[in-house]
XYZ file of C-alpha atoms in Angstrom:
418
model
C -18.753 -13.835 16.992
C -18.112 -12.342 13.818
C -17.477 -8.572 12.600
C -19.064 -5.766 14.520
C -21.122 -4.047 11.694
C -19.956 -0.385 10.955
C -23.333 1.113 12.086
C -22.825 -0.154 15.791
C -18.752 0.616 15.624
C -20.146 4.395 14.843
C -22.507 4.377 17.836
C -20.442 2.438 20.311
C -17.516 4.304 19.526
C -17.341 7.713 17.927
C -16.495 9.255 21.128
C -13.824 6.736 22.118
C -12.506 6.787 18.607
C -13.168 10.227 16.877
C -12.204 12.855 19.474
C -15.158 13.171 21.935
C -13.786 15.357 25.059
C -16.417 13.770 27.436
C -15.427 10.397 27.386
C -11.563 11.007 27.145
C -11.626 14.121 29.799
C -14.799 15.151 31.750
C -13.129 17.892 33.663
C -10.806 19.031 30.660
C -7.864 19.007 33.154
C -5.855 16.292 31.587
C -2.639 17.710 29.376
C 0.103 15.558 28.180
C 3.042 15.907 30.989
C 6.094 17.765 30.415
C 9.268 16.486 31.705
C 12.982 16.334 30.870
C 14.148 12.810 29.347
C 17.303 10.932 30.429
C 20.100 11.213 27.619
C 21.061 7.591 26.184
C 24.136 8.016 23.894
C 26.479 5.189 22.187
C 29.746 3.901 23.445
C 30.807 1.758 21.593
C 30.025 -0.989 18.632
C 30.747 -4.070 17.448
C 30.314 -6.441 15.051
C 28.915 -9.776 15.455
C 28.268 -13.265 13.599
C 25.431 -13.665 11.190
C 22.445 -14.712 13.007
C 21.036 -18.051 11.787
C 16.976 -17.222 11.397
C 16.053 -20.278 12.981
C 13.964 -19.118 15.927
C 9.813 -20.243 15.729
C 7.495 -17.319 17.183
C 5.721 -18.262 20.358
C 2.519 -17.230 21.534
C 2.205 -17.173 24.824
C 5.261 -16.039 26.656
C 5.727 -18.003 30.156
C 7.607 -17.708 33.277
C 7.039 -13.665 33.202
C 7.811 -12.193 36.416
C 4.504 -10.455 37.611
C 3.893 -7.238 39.391
C 4.264 -8.641 42.894
C 7.744 -10.323 41.537
C 8.356 -7.139 39.980
C 7.915 -5.219 43.456
C 10.355 -7.646 45.339
C 13.243 -6.801 42.718
C 16.113 -4.335 43.600
C 16.117 -0.583 41.971
C 18.447 -1.449 39.129
C 21.932 0.164 39.177
C 23.131 2.559 36.448
C 25.186 -0.350 35.617
C 22.369 -2.368 35.054
C 20.552 0.086 33.037
C 23.020 0.825 30.466
C 23.286 -3.095 30.249
C 19.949 -3.620 29.636
C 19.110 -0.499 27.239
C 21.771 -1.831 25.037
C 20.807 -2.804 21.810
C 21.494 -4.994 18.474
C 21.316 -4.059 15.083
C 20.039 -6.574 12.248
C 21.018 -5.526 8.783
C 19.154 -6.425 5.655
C 22.024 -8.143 4.425
C 22.020 -10.663 7.699
C 25.220 -8.609 9.514
C 24.549 -7.234 12.818
C 26.103 -5.302 15.122
C 26.073 -5.040 19.220
C 26.071 -0.917 20.740
C 26.719 -0.400 24.221
C 24.762 2.831 25.497
C 25.936 5.461 28.605
C 22.963 6.825 30.064
C 23.257 10.416 32.113
C 20.553 12.678 33.318
C 19.136 10.029 34.924
C 16.363 11.242 37.558
C 14.786 8.323 39.438
C 11.782 9.054 40.097
C 9.052 6.251 40.920
C 6.079 8.757 40.445
C 3.854 5.867 39.010
C 1.055 4.546 40.583
C 2.214 0.988 41.891
C -0.196 -1.785 41.526
C -2.855 -3.421 43.668
C -3.454 -6.716 44.770
C -3.977 -9.054 41.439
C -6.935 -11.040 41.011
C -6.655 -14.838 39.719
C -8.925 -14.724 36.926
C -8.931 -17.504 33.394
C -7.198 -17.456 29.982
C -8.340 -14.319 28.426
C -7.828 -13.503 24.448
C -11.090 -13.073 24.403
C -13.358 -13.366 27.666
C -16.956 -13.375 27.129
C -18.565 -10.644 24.504
C -15.977 -10.277 22.076
C -15.714 -6.278 22.691
C -13.401 -5.877 19.104
C -14.356 -3.937 16.330
C -13.526 -4.674 12.536
C -12.745 -1.387 10.579
C -13.761 -2.604 7.294
C -15.282 0.961 5.894
C -11.738 2.342 4.581
C -13.623 5.899 4.998
C -12.071 4.978 8.531
C -9.251 2.710 8.099
C -7.543 4.814 5.468
C -7.291 7.681 7.962
C -5.853 8.491 11.459
C -5.077 7.011 13.953
C -6.392 3.565 12.200
C -3.747 4.027 8.897
C -1.021 4.533 11.431
C -1.639 0.617 12.377
C 1.122 -2.063 10.133
C 1.206 -5.593 9.316
C 4.618 -7.089 10.002
C 5.677 -10.586 7.426
C 5.930 -12.734 10.786
C 2.419 -11.954 11.718
C 2.546 -9.315 14.196
C 1.174 -5.899 13.786
C 3.081 -2.466 14.524
C 2.534 1.365 14.006
C 4.080 3.994 12.349
C 6.542 6.476 14.589
C 8.526 8.370 11.626
C 7.642 7.855 7.857
C 10.639 5.082 7.909
C 9.912 3.905 11.333
C 8.067 1.427 12.581
C 7.394 0.300 16.846
C 6.648 -3.237 17.310
C 7.227 -6.051 20.000
C 10.380 -7.863 20.120
C 9.082 -11.024 20.181
C 7.838 -10.842 16.734
C 11.269 -10.637 15.237
C 13.487 -12.046 18.055
C 12.485 -15.040 20.656
C 15.327 -13.664 22.851
C 17.807 -16.226 21.791
C 17.815 -15.534 17.977
C 15.891 -13.678 15.127
C 12.828 -15.704 13.657
C 12.698 -17.827 10.767
C 11.799 -14.923 7.722
C 13.105 -12.278 9.384
C 15.498 -12.161 7.056
C 13.225 -10.754 4.446
C 11.245 -8.987 7.034
C 8.860 -6.416 5.165
C 5.803 -4.302 6.322
C 2.655 -3.568 5.000
C 0.771 -0.282 4.848
C -3.131 -0.157 4.300
C -3.357 1.361 0.975
C -6.312 2.238 -1.344
C -7.039 -0.143 -4.322
C -6.383 0.868 -7.730
C -9.007 2.735 -9.794
C -8.267 0.122 -12.757
C -10.533 -2.144 -11.926
C -13.501 1.026 -12.179
C -12.712 1.010 -15.895
C -10.709 4.101 -15.970
C -8.283 2.159 -18.133
C -5.658 4.279 -19.340
C -5.965 7.352 -16.972
C -3.298 7.971 -14.246
C -0.930 6.631 -16.427
C 2.276 6.146 -14.787
C 5.749 7.095 -15.932
C 8.681 5.187 -15.976
C 10.068 5.850 -12.240
C 6.542 5.442 -10.597
C 6.262 2.209 -12.507
C 10.008 1.057 -11.272
C 8.865 2.329 -7.857
C 5.679 -0.460 -7.628
C 7.852 -3.149 -9.402
C 9.735 -2.724 -6.322
C 7.110 -3.926 -3.452
C 7.589 -7.115 -2.158
C 4.707 -9.218 -0.332
C 4.529 -10.071 3.084
C 7.043 -12.804 2.594
C 9.550 -10.692 1.110
C 9.462 -11.689 -2.544
C 8.676 -9.194 -5.559
C 4.966 -8.482 -6.064
C 3.887 -8.494 -9.438
C 2.078 -5.448 -10.371
C 0.414 -6.657 -13.401
C -1.413 -9.978 -12.070
C -4.801 -8.468 -13.301
C -3.759 -8.302 -16.629
C -2.441 -11.690 -16.558
C -5.615 -12.952 -15.390
C -7.729 -11.439 -17.893
C -9.934 -13.486 -20.129
C -10.015 -16.308 -17.988
C -13.497 -16.182 -17.617
C -16.022 -15.903 -14.718
C -14.048 -17.965 -12.496
C -11.259 -14.845 -12.060
C -13.800 -12.178 -12.268
C -15.320 -14.094 -9.441
C -12.016 -13.559 -7.507
C -11.661 -10.168 -8.350
C -14.606 -9.314 -6.707
C -13.654 -11.079 -3.414
C -10.289 -9.517 -3.527
C -12.067 -6.113 -3.695
C -13.647 -7.050 -0.558
C -10.306 -7.279 1.329
C -8.006 -4.526 2.564
C -5.090 -4.157 0.397
C -1.344 -3.506 1.745
C 1.370 -1.927 0.198
C 4.811 -3.915 0.987
C 8.173 -2.064 2.086
C 11.154 -4.548 2.647
C 12.702 -3.393 6.348
C 16.718 -2.050 6.112
C 17.368 -2.466 9.359
C 16.222 -3.597 12.893
C 17.054 -2.630 16.444
C 16.450 -4.826 19.951
C 17.129 -3.770 23.261
C 19.416 -5.963 25.033
C 17.146 -6.585 28.011
C 14.856 -8.524 25.668
C 17.906 -11.201 25.925
C 17.575 -14.434 27.392
C 20.300 -14.595 30.051
C 20.703 -10.947 30.365
C 17.567 -10.092 32.039
C 15.659 -13.330 32.962
C 13.137 -11.412 35.418
C 12.614 -8.315 33.514
C 12.307 -9.911 29.861
C 8.509 -8.309 29.369
C 9.996 -5.444 29.952
C 11.821 -4.976 27.101
C 9.600 -6.716 24.435
C 10.140 -3.846 21.885
C 12.012 -3.362 18.931
C 12.070 -0.483 15.790
C 12.195 -1.222 12.339
C 13.371 0.777 9.616
C 12.120 0.842 6.342
C 13.742 1.386 2.878
C 11.174 3.403 1.942
C 9.502 6.136 3.402
C 5.555 6.149 3.877
C 3.114 9.103 3.377
C 0.991 7.546 6.086
C 0.600 10.133 8.649
C 2.751 8.841 11.951
C 1.883 8.807 15.732
C 4.091 10.338 18.330
C 5.822 8.627 21.246
C 4.335 9.771 24.583
C 5.041 8.996 28.258
C 2.728 9.397 31.066
C 2.994 8.464 34.960
C 0.375 6.500 35.291
C -2.844 5.457 32.977
C -5.310 4.341 35.974
C -5.321 8.366 36.885
C -6.940 9.030 34.018
C -10.807 9.221 33.335
C -11.453 4.923 32.766
C -7.737 4.175 32.499
C -8.521 3.933 29.008
C -6.326 2.516 26.032
C -7.021 2.000 22.836
C -5.222 -0.110 20.036
C -5.621 -1.505 16.498
C -3.735 -4.619 15.164
C -4.360 -7.707 12.763
C -5.848 -10.110 14.829
C -5.704 -13.463 12.871
C -9.144 -14.570 13.542
C -10.111 -11.928 11.067
C -7.860 -12.376 8.363
C -6.180 -8.926 6.776
C -8.820 -6.878 8.442
C -7.774 -4.064 10.767
C -9.100 -4.801 14.242
C -9.480 -1.889 16.597
C -10.784 -2.398 20.647
C -10.383 0.020 23.752
C -10.514 -0.950 27.653
C -9.320 0.183 30.932
C -6.147 -1.041 32.273
C -6.488 -2.952 35.652
C -3.096 -2.987 37.157
C 0.487 -0.650 36.069
C 3.646 -1.219 37.108
C 6.777 0.594 36.390
C 7.226 -0.907 33.044
C 3.580 -3.037 32.455
C 0.130 -2.441 31.639
C -2.071 -5.667 32.485
C -5.227 -5.256 30.873
C -8.083 -7.274 29.691
C -8.384 -6.028 26.244
C -9.814 -8.656 23.895
C -6.951 -9.683 21.161
C -5.814 -12.353 19.190
C -2.394 -13.541 18.198
C -1.370 -11.415 15.091
C -2.561 -7.920 17.697
C 0.820 -8.128 19.239
C 3.119 -5.030 18.349
C 0.517 -2.851 18.013
C 1.114 0.629 19.590
C -1.065 1.600 22.426
C -2.104 5.007 22.297
C -4.100 7.467 24.387
C -5.616 10.912 23.587
C -4.615 14.168 25.759
C -4.425 18.112 25.270
C -1.305 19.785 24.223
C -0.127 21.693 27.474
C -1.216 25.095 27.092
C -3.117 24.545 24.067
C -6.918 23.503 23.453
C -6.108 20.664 20.804
C -6.356 17.204 21.566
C -3.270 14.835 20.691
C -2.772 11.117 20.589
C 0.493 9.467 21.438
C 1.851 5.992 21.831
C 2.461 5.103 25.852
C 3.030 1.243 24.683
C 3.502 -1.700 22.564
C 0.708 -4.523 23.107
C 2.833 -7.851 23.713
C -0.246 -9.990 23.818
C -1.172 -13.080 25.930
C 0.973 -13.797 28.779
C 1.559 -16.141 31.666
C 3.086 -13.972 34.706
C 4.294 -15.657 38.168
C 2.367 -14.740 40.542
C 2.030 -16.055 44.001
C 4.003 -19.222 43.112
C 1.611 -20.110 40.534
C 1.347 -18.992 36.560
C -2.038 -16.838 35.622
C -2.739 -15.512 32.092
C -2.923 -11.437 31.182
C -2.982 -9.068 27.840
C 0.313 -7.234 28.326
C 1.515 -3.821 27.340
C 4.850 -2.948 27.632
C 4.791 0.867 28.648
C 7.059 3.645 27.197
C 9.235 4.662 30.169
C 11.351 7.973 30.133
C 14.205 5.530 29.721
C 12.523 3.522 26.970
C 11.757 7.059 25.234
C 15.012 8.091 24.899
C 16.135 5.067 23.533
C 13.634 4.941 20.843
C 13.754 8.402 19.928
C 17.144 8.238 19.357
C 16.916 5.040 16.961
C 13.991 7.026 15.016
C 16.217 10.157 15.001
C 19.700 9.158 15.290
C 20.248 11.948 17.226
C 19.290 12.170 21.219
C 19.657 15.924 20.844
C 16.035 15.471 19.506
C 14.768 13.209 22.474
C 15.288 15.682 25.660
C 11.467 16.349 26.289
C 8.464 14.818 25.838
């Protein structure tokens, strides 16, 4: 199935995407829960050997402990949690460190709804009618919330959680054993307007010396310097180049920025948490240059299934629609303490997208979208001694909120409340 026409997109998803209270909240009673967040503090940081960057990406993750498997796991001790939340930092010069943490004010309360019996199903990346929407009109792709979606140079997606930080899936940069090939030049692409120069406004909006240098330092998805004057080089080469420019104008344009450092929880590493590996499939990337694009805040929700329709939303750059932003929404079918099992249509490339919902702010009539999870993608999980496949998202729990918030702000005092 090809891209969905914009008129159909607007007619079908305008309520869900652009803010109708009748879809997200028919009763008017649903607000973001307020709760105290545990304190995650650094204990010790040690230097490690440089990574070899030899790992290859995995589209399907096998042997994941499913919902029934997780229900049989013992409650993790405080020591277990501190080990799982310890994290590795990779810097742009190839050096890396391991930071151990302490967890304080932990109030273990399973206020999640738990899960019902899993149902057997066939492989589902796209099943039956493709319900994804391709956002080709910049009137929408350049506006919130779509504008928070970014493309990772390893082929994944991500979401801006601050002007300089991107939340994505850990497997987009690390396979559990080593960092992926290409991560040493990792960069992030943010959708941007194309230059007005192609409209014949040559000479207008002339850039100063500082701005020209700023542009010249942009990098492409392979981490290489972007040549900003490519159109000038092609000038005068005839119809072939005019045709190419016409084709290019139909494709989205990205502003690529190199990553300064990245952080991955130790719970994602193989040999540390074989049974809960998928629960920690998230990472934060710090960019070298702050973005002007609006970002999305993090949120914690006890149960998605208790919300109207149990609906989640996310946008990413699916591989089968190169360069285009693809949006979808669907209902969560099952949930555990750490994972959301759903049937959202998705293809490789959308992994790492920020999963969000929209609720009212406490005491206000204003609605706000917040990220409640990270789309991990297609995974094979252990169910009743066999393997079944699901599209899975890692939910943001209070502890994960505390950790990610500290990575973003560098100060746990700003992360005590949701």
